[in-house]
Short mmCIF file of C-alpha atoms in Angstrom, two decimals:
data_model
loop_
_atom_site.label_atom_id
_atom_site.label_comp_id
_atom_site.label_asym_id
_atom_site.label_seq_id
_atom_site.Cartn_x
_atom_site.Cartn_y
_atom_site.Cartn_z
CA UNK A 1 -112.07 -34.94 -0.64
CA UNK A 2 -111.05 -32.67 -3.47
CA UNK A 3 -110.21 -34.12 -6.87
CA UNK A 4 -107.05 -33.50 -8.84
CA UNK A 5 -106.60 -34.97 -12.30
CA UNK A 6 -103.54 -35.47 -14.46
CA UNK A 7 -103.24 -36.05 -18.17
CA UNK A 8 -101.91 -38.16 -19.66
CA UNK A 9 -101.74 -41.05 -17.22
CA UNK A 10 -98.81 -42.53 -19.09
CA UNK A 11 -96.66 -41.53 -22.04
CA UNK A 12 -93.88 -43.12 -24.05
CA UNK A 13 -91.70 -40.86 -26.14
CA UNK A 14 -88.47 -40.87 -28.05
CA UNK A 15 -85.35 -39.30 -26.64
CA UNK A 16 -85.09 -35.64 -27.56
CA UNK A 17 -88.81 -34.94 -27.74
CA UNK A 18 -90.82 -32.79 -25.34
CA UNK A 19 -93.70 -34.00 -23.23
CA UNK A 20 -96.40 -31.89 -21.58
CA UNK A 21 -98.24 -33.08 -18.47
CA UNK A 22 -101.38 -31.34 -17.26
CA UNK A 23 -102.58 -31.08 -13.67
CA UNK A 24 -106.11 -29.87 -12.97
CA UNK A 25 -108.01 -29.20 -9.78
CA UNK A 26 -111.54 -30.27 -10.69
CA UNK A 27 -113.72 -28.92 -7.93
CA UNK A 28 -111.66 -26.20 -6.31
CA UNK A 29 -109.31 -23.41 -7.20
CA UNK A 30 -105.65 -23.87 -6.46
CA UNK A 31 -103.36 -20.89 -6.27
CA UNK A 32 -100.47 -23.22 -5.57
CA UNK A 33 -99.66 -26.58 -7.10
CA UNK A 34 -96.64 -28.76 -6.51
CA UNK A 35 -94.83 -31.09 -8.86
CA UNK A 36 -93.15 -34.20 -7.52
CA UNK A 37 -91.12 -36.95 -9.12
CA UNK A 38 -90.84 -40.52 -7.89
CA UNK A 39 -88.33 -43.09 -9.06
CA UNK A 40 -88.93 -46.83 -8.49
CA UNK A 41 -88.83 -47.91 -4.86
CA UNK A 42 -88.17 -44.34 -3.72
CA UNK A 43 -90.26 -41.71 -2.01
CA UNK A 44 -91.70 -38.62 -3.66
CA UNK A 45 -89.27 -35.79 -4.25
CA UNK A 46 -90.47 -32.23 -4.76
CA UNK A 47 -89.39 -30.71 -8.05
CA UNK A 48 -91.05 -27.32 -8.03
CA UNK A 49 -93.78 -25.15 -6.59
CA UNK A 50 -96.16 -23.64 -9.11
CA UNK A 51 -97.94 -20.40 -8.24
CA UNK A 52 -100.75 -19.04 -10.36
CA UNK A 53 -99.69 -15.97 -12.26
CA UNK A 54 -96.04 -16.05 -11.26
CA UNK A 55 -92.87 -17.98 -11.96
CA UNK A 56 -92.42 -21.39 -10.46
CA UNK A 57 -89.94 -22.02 -7.68
CA UNK A 58 -87.61 -24.94 -8.37
CA UNK A 59 -85.86 -27.17 -5.86
CA UNK A 60 -82.12 -27.38 -5.85
CA UNK A 61 -80.84 -29.61 -8.60
CA UNK A 62 -83.94 -29.32 -10.79
CA UNK A 63 -83.23 -27.59 -14.10
CA UNK A 64 -85.84 -24.92 -14.72
CA UNK A 65 -85.07 -24.80 -18.45
CA UNK A 66 -85.64 -28.51 -18.77
CA UNK A 67 -88.78 -28.76 -16.67
CA UNK A 68 -90.99 -25.87 -17.76
CA UNK A 69 -93.92 -25.10 -15.50
CA UNK A 70 -96.87 -22.92 -16.40
CA UNK A 71 -99.70 -22.12 -13.98
CA UNK A 72 -101.88 -19.90 -16.10
CA UNK A 73 -105.18 -20.42 -14.31
CA UNK A 74 -106.46 -21.30 -10.86
CA UNK A 75 -107.28 -24.83 -11.95
CA UNK A 76 -104.48 -25.78 -14.32
CA UNK A 77 -100.73 -26.22 -14.07
CA UNK A 78 -98.60 -27.82 -16.75
CA UNK A 79 -95.17 -29.43 -16.60
CA UNK A 80 -93.26 -29.74 -19.86
CA UNK A 81 -90.25 -32.02 -19.94
CA UNK A 82 -88.15 -30.59 -22.75
CA UNK A 83 -85.72 -32.69 -24.77
CA UNK A 84 -86.50 -35.72 -22.67
CA UNK A 85 -83.84 -38.36 -22.10
CA UNK A 86 -84.08 -41.89 -20.68
CA UNK A 87 -82.96 -40.67 -17.25
CA UNK A 88 -86.10 -38.49 -17.13
CA UNK A 89 -88.24 -41.63 -17.12
CA UNK A 90 -90.14 -41.46 -13.86
CA UNK A 91 -93.53 -41.13 -12.20
CA UNK A 92 -94.57 -37.47 -12.13
CA UNK A 93 -97.20 -36.44 -9.59
CA UNK A 94 -98.82 -33.08 -8.95
CA UNK A 95 -100.65 -31.85 -5.90
CA UNK A 96 -102.87 -28.85 -5.28
CA UNK A 97 -103.65 -26.90 -2.16
CA UNK A 98 -107.29 -26.80 -1.13
CA UNK A 99 -107.78 -23.74 1.04
CA UNK A 100 -111.46 -24.30 1.69
CA UNK A 101 -110.84 -26.32 4.82
CA UNK A 102 -109.88 -24.66 8.08
CA UNK A 103 -106.48 -26.30 7.77
CA UNK A 104 -105.10 -26.36 4.28
CA UNK A 105 -104.86 -29.82 2.80
CA UNK A 106 -103.06 -30.93 -0.30
CA UNK A 107 -104.58 -33.38 -2.72
CA UNK A 108 -102.65 -35.36 -5.26
CA UNK A 109 -103.27 -36.31 -8.84
CA UNK A 110 -103.08 -39.94 -9.97
CA UNK A 111 -99.65 -39.44 -11.49
CA UNK A 112 -98.17 -39.62 -14.98
CA UNK A 113 -95.73 -42.35 -15.85
CA UNK A 114 -93.16 -41.20 -18.40
CA UNK A 115 -90.96 -43.60 -20.31
CA UNK A 116 -88.33 -42.11 -22.57
CA UNK A 117 -86.83 -44.51 -25.09
CA UNK B 1 -91.09 -29.29 9.44
CA UNK B 2 -90.38 -31.77 12.21
CA UNK B 3 -88.83 -35.11 11.30
CA UNK B 4 -90.90 -38.27 11.58
CA UNK B 5 -89.88 -41.87 12.16
CA UNK B 6 -91.96 -44.81 10.97
CA UNK B 7 -91.29 -48.55 10.81
CA UNK B 8 -90.39 -49.50 7.25
CA UNK B 9 -92.93 -52.28 6.99
CA UNK B 10 -95.83 -53.96 8.77
CA UNK B 11 -98.18 -56.85 8.14
CA UNK B 12 -101.82 -57.03 9.10
CA UNK B 13 -104.45 -59.73 8.74
CA UNK B 14 -107.47 -58.87 6.64
CA UNK B 15 -110.39 -57.76 8.80
CA UNK B 16 -108.21 -56.86 11.74
CA UNK B 17 -107.24 -53.38 12.86
CA UNK B 18 -104.02 -51.97 11.46
CA UNK B 19 -102.17 -49.70 13.86
CA UNK B 20 -99.43 -47.66 12.22
CA UNK B 21 -97.13 -45.76 14.58
CA UNK B 22 -95.25 -42.54 13.94
CA UNK B 23 -92.73 -40.76 16.13
CA UNK B 24 -92.38 -37.00 15.86
CA UNK B 25 -90.56 -36.05 19.04
CA UNK B 26 -89.46 -32.63 17.74
CA UNK B 27 -92.92 -31.48 16.74
CA UNK B 28 -93.64 -27.84 17.52
CA UNK B 29 -96.85 -26.38 18.85
CA UNK B 30 -98.24 -25.18 15.54
CA UNK B 31 -97.46 -28.31 13.54
CA UNK B 32 -100.17 -30.71 12.50
CA UNK B 33 -99.81 -34.44 11.91
CA UNK B 34 -100.94 -35.48 8.42
CA UNK B 35 -101.31 -39.00 7.09
CA UNK B 36 -101.27 -39.94 3.43
CA UNK B 37 -101.04 -43.29 1.73
CA UNK B 38 -99.82 -44.34 -1.68
CA UNK B 39 -101.18 -47.43 -3.32
CA UNK B 40 -98.86 -48.90 -5.90
CA UNK B 41 -98.54 -46.79 -9.07
CA UNK B 42 -101.00 -44.16 -7.85
CA UNK B 43 -100.71 -40.66 -6.45
CA UNK B 44 -100.78 -40.23 -2.66
CA UNK B 45 -104.21 -40.15 -1.04
CA UNK B 46 -105.04 -37.89 1.88
CA UNK B 47 -106.29 -39.84 4.89
CA UNK B 48 -106.55 -37.64 7.96
CA UNK B 49 -104.82 -34.95 9.95
CA UNK B 50 -104.90 -33.56 13.47
CA UNK B 51 -103.28 -31.14 15.89
CA UNK B 52 -103.72 -32.58 19.37
CA UNK B 53 -107.16 -34.10 19.65
CA UNK B 54 -107.92 -37.54 18.33
CA UNK B 55 -109.62 -37.47 14.96
CA UNK B 56 -111.83 -39.92 13.11
CA UNK B 57 -113.26 -39.97 9.63
CA UNK B 58 -114.67 -42.55 7.27
CA UNK B 59 -111.23 -43.90 6.46
CA UNK B 60 -109.33 -44.01 9.72
CA UNK B 61 -108.74 -42.77 13.23
CA UNK B 62 -105.77 -40.72 14.37
CA UNK B 63 -104.61 -41.01 17.95
CA UNK B 64 -102.11 -38.37 19.10
CA UNK B 65 -100.38 -38.76 22.45
CA UNK B 66 -100.86 -36.06 25.04
CA UNK B 67 -97.27 -34.82 24.63
CA UNK B 68 -97.76 -34.94 20.84
CA UNK B 69 -94.47 -36.71 20.34
CA UNK B 70 -96.07 -39.67 18.65
CA UNK B 71 -99.25 -40.73 16.92
CA UNK B 72 -100.98 -43.82 15.62
CA UNK B 73 -103.09 -44.20 12.51
CA UNK B 74 -105.74 -46.85 12.93
CA UNK B 75 -107.48 -48.60 10.08
CA UNK B 76 -110.26 -50.36 12.02
CA UNK B 77 -110.96 -53.21 9.61
CA UNK B 78 -108.12 -53.56 7.14
CA UNK B 79 -108.90 -54.90 3.68
CA UNK B 80 -106.58 -56.08 0.93
CA UNK B 81 -107.11 -52.73 -0.78
CA UNK B 82 -105.49 -51.00 2.18
CA UNK B 83 -102.12 -52.46 1.16
CA UNK B 84 -100.03 -49.35 0.52
CA UNK B 85 -97.20 -47.18 1.78
CA UNK B 86 -98.41 -44.93 4.59
CA UNK B 87 -96.72 -41.60 5.16
CA UNK B 88 -96.81 -39.63 8.39
CA UNK B 89 -95.96 -35.97 7.79
CA UNK B 90 -95.67 -33.17 10.28
CA UNK B 91 -96.07 -29.63 9.04
CA UNK B 92 -97.46 -26.22 9.78
CA UNK B 93 -100.92 -25.92 8.29
CA UNK B 94 -101.70 -23.01 6.00
CA UNK B 95 -98.01 -22.32 5.48
CA UNK B 96 -98.29 -22.90 1.77
CA UNK B 97 -95.30 -25.17 1.75
CA UNK B 98 -94.89 -28.53 0.17
CA UNK B 99 -95.22 -31.90 1.84
CA UNK B 100 -91.94 -33.64 2.65
CA UNK B 101 -92.21 -37.38 2.25
CA UNK B 102 -90.02 -39.75 4.23
CA UNK B 103 -89.78 -43.47 3.73
CA UNK B 104 -93.22 -44.29 5.13
CA UNK B 105 -94.49 -47.66 6.31
CA UNK B 106 -95.26 -50.33 3.76
CA UNK B 107 -98.41 -52.03 5.07
CA UNK B 108 -99.17 -55.44 3.68
CA UNK B 109 -102.67 -56.70 4.42
CA UNK B 110 -102.79 -60.46 4.11
CA UNK B 111 -105.79 -62.74 3.64
#
């Protein structure tokens, strides 16, 4: 299957700082990437849809000014958590659409664990 | 996307087949059944998907009933590394939309 990477795999930061998470599709181009968030013992919740060359679409309740998404190329999307607070501590996961197959399939990155102190 | 129902948890003995059921009684004709799994502290991993025919790959087999209202994911020889949460997702392929994750089934493979 296709490979999606995320960097960093984990990050610890102080409250009030900003953190950038990168999501890369390594062996395919992805016009659309998705950002999910997962709290302990819960399922994945979609935060936003990232489209290459256009503004991201955010789910209801997700602050677009706090979670900045940039999808500047067909293989890279970034999520910046601005002015992070302890309640933003979570597991952030991206996925990318692989259109090479007859039926589109989404592949996920390994996730980034964020801890805000 | 159609709603799916899965048992919250299942146990399986190592080396035996793991059969994970999924109900999707409201599935529409153009919706595919996708299976993903999430091993602890990792991103979800694609396993298999199908429309109406049974499918098999190197990881698993997918059996879809003739009326398409339910399906079963089969791991033929479960290993301890197959312990994970398994998600059954029904969606229209090529629609460009996100995957909606339910609660999934927590499969525990025991020695």
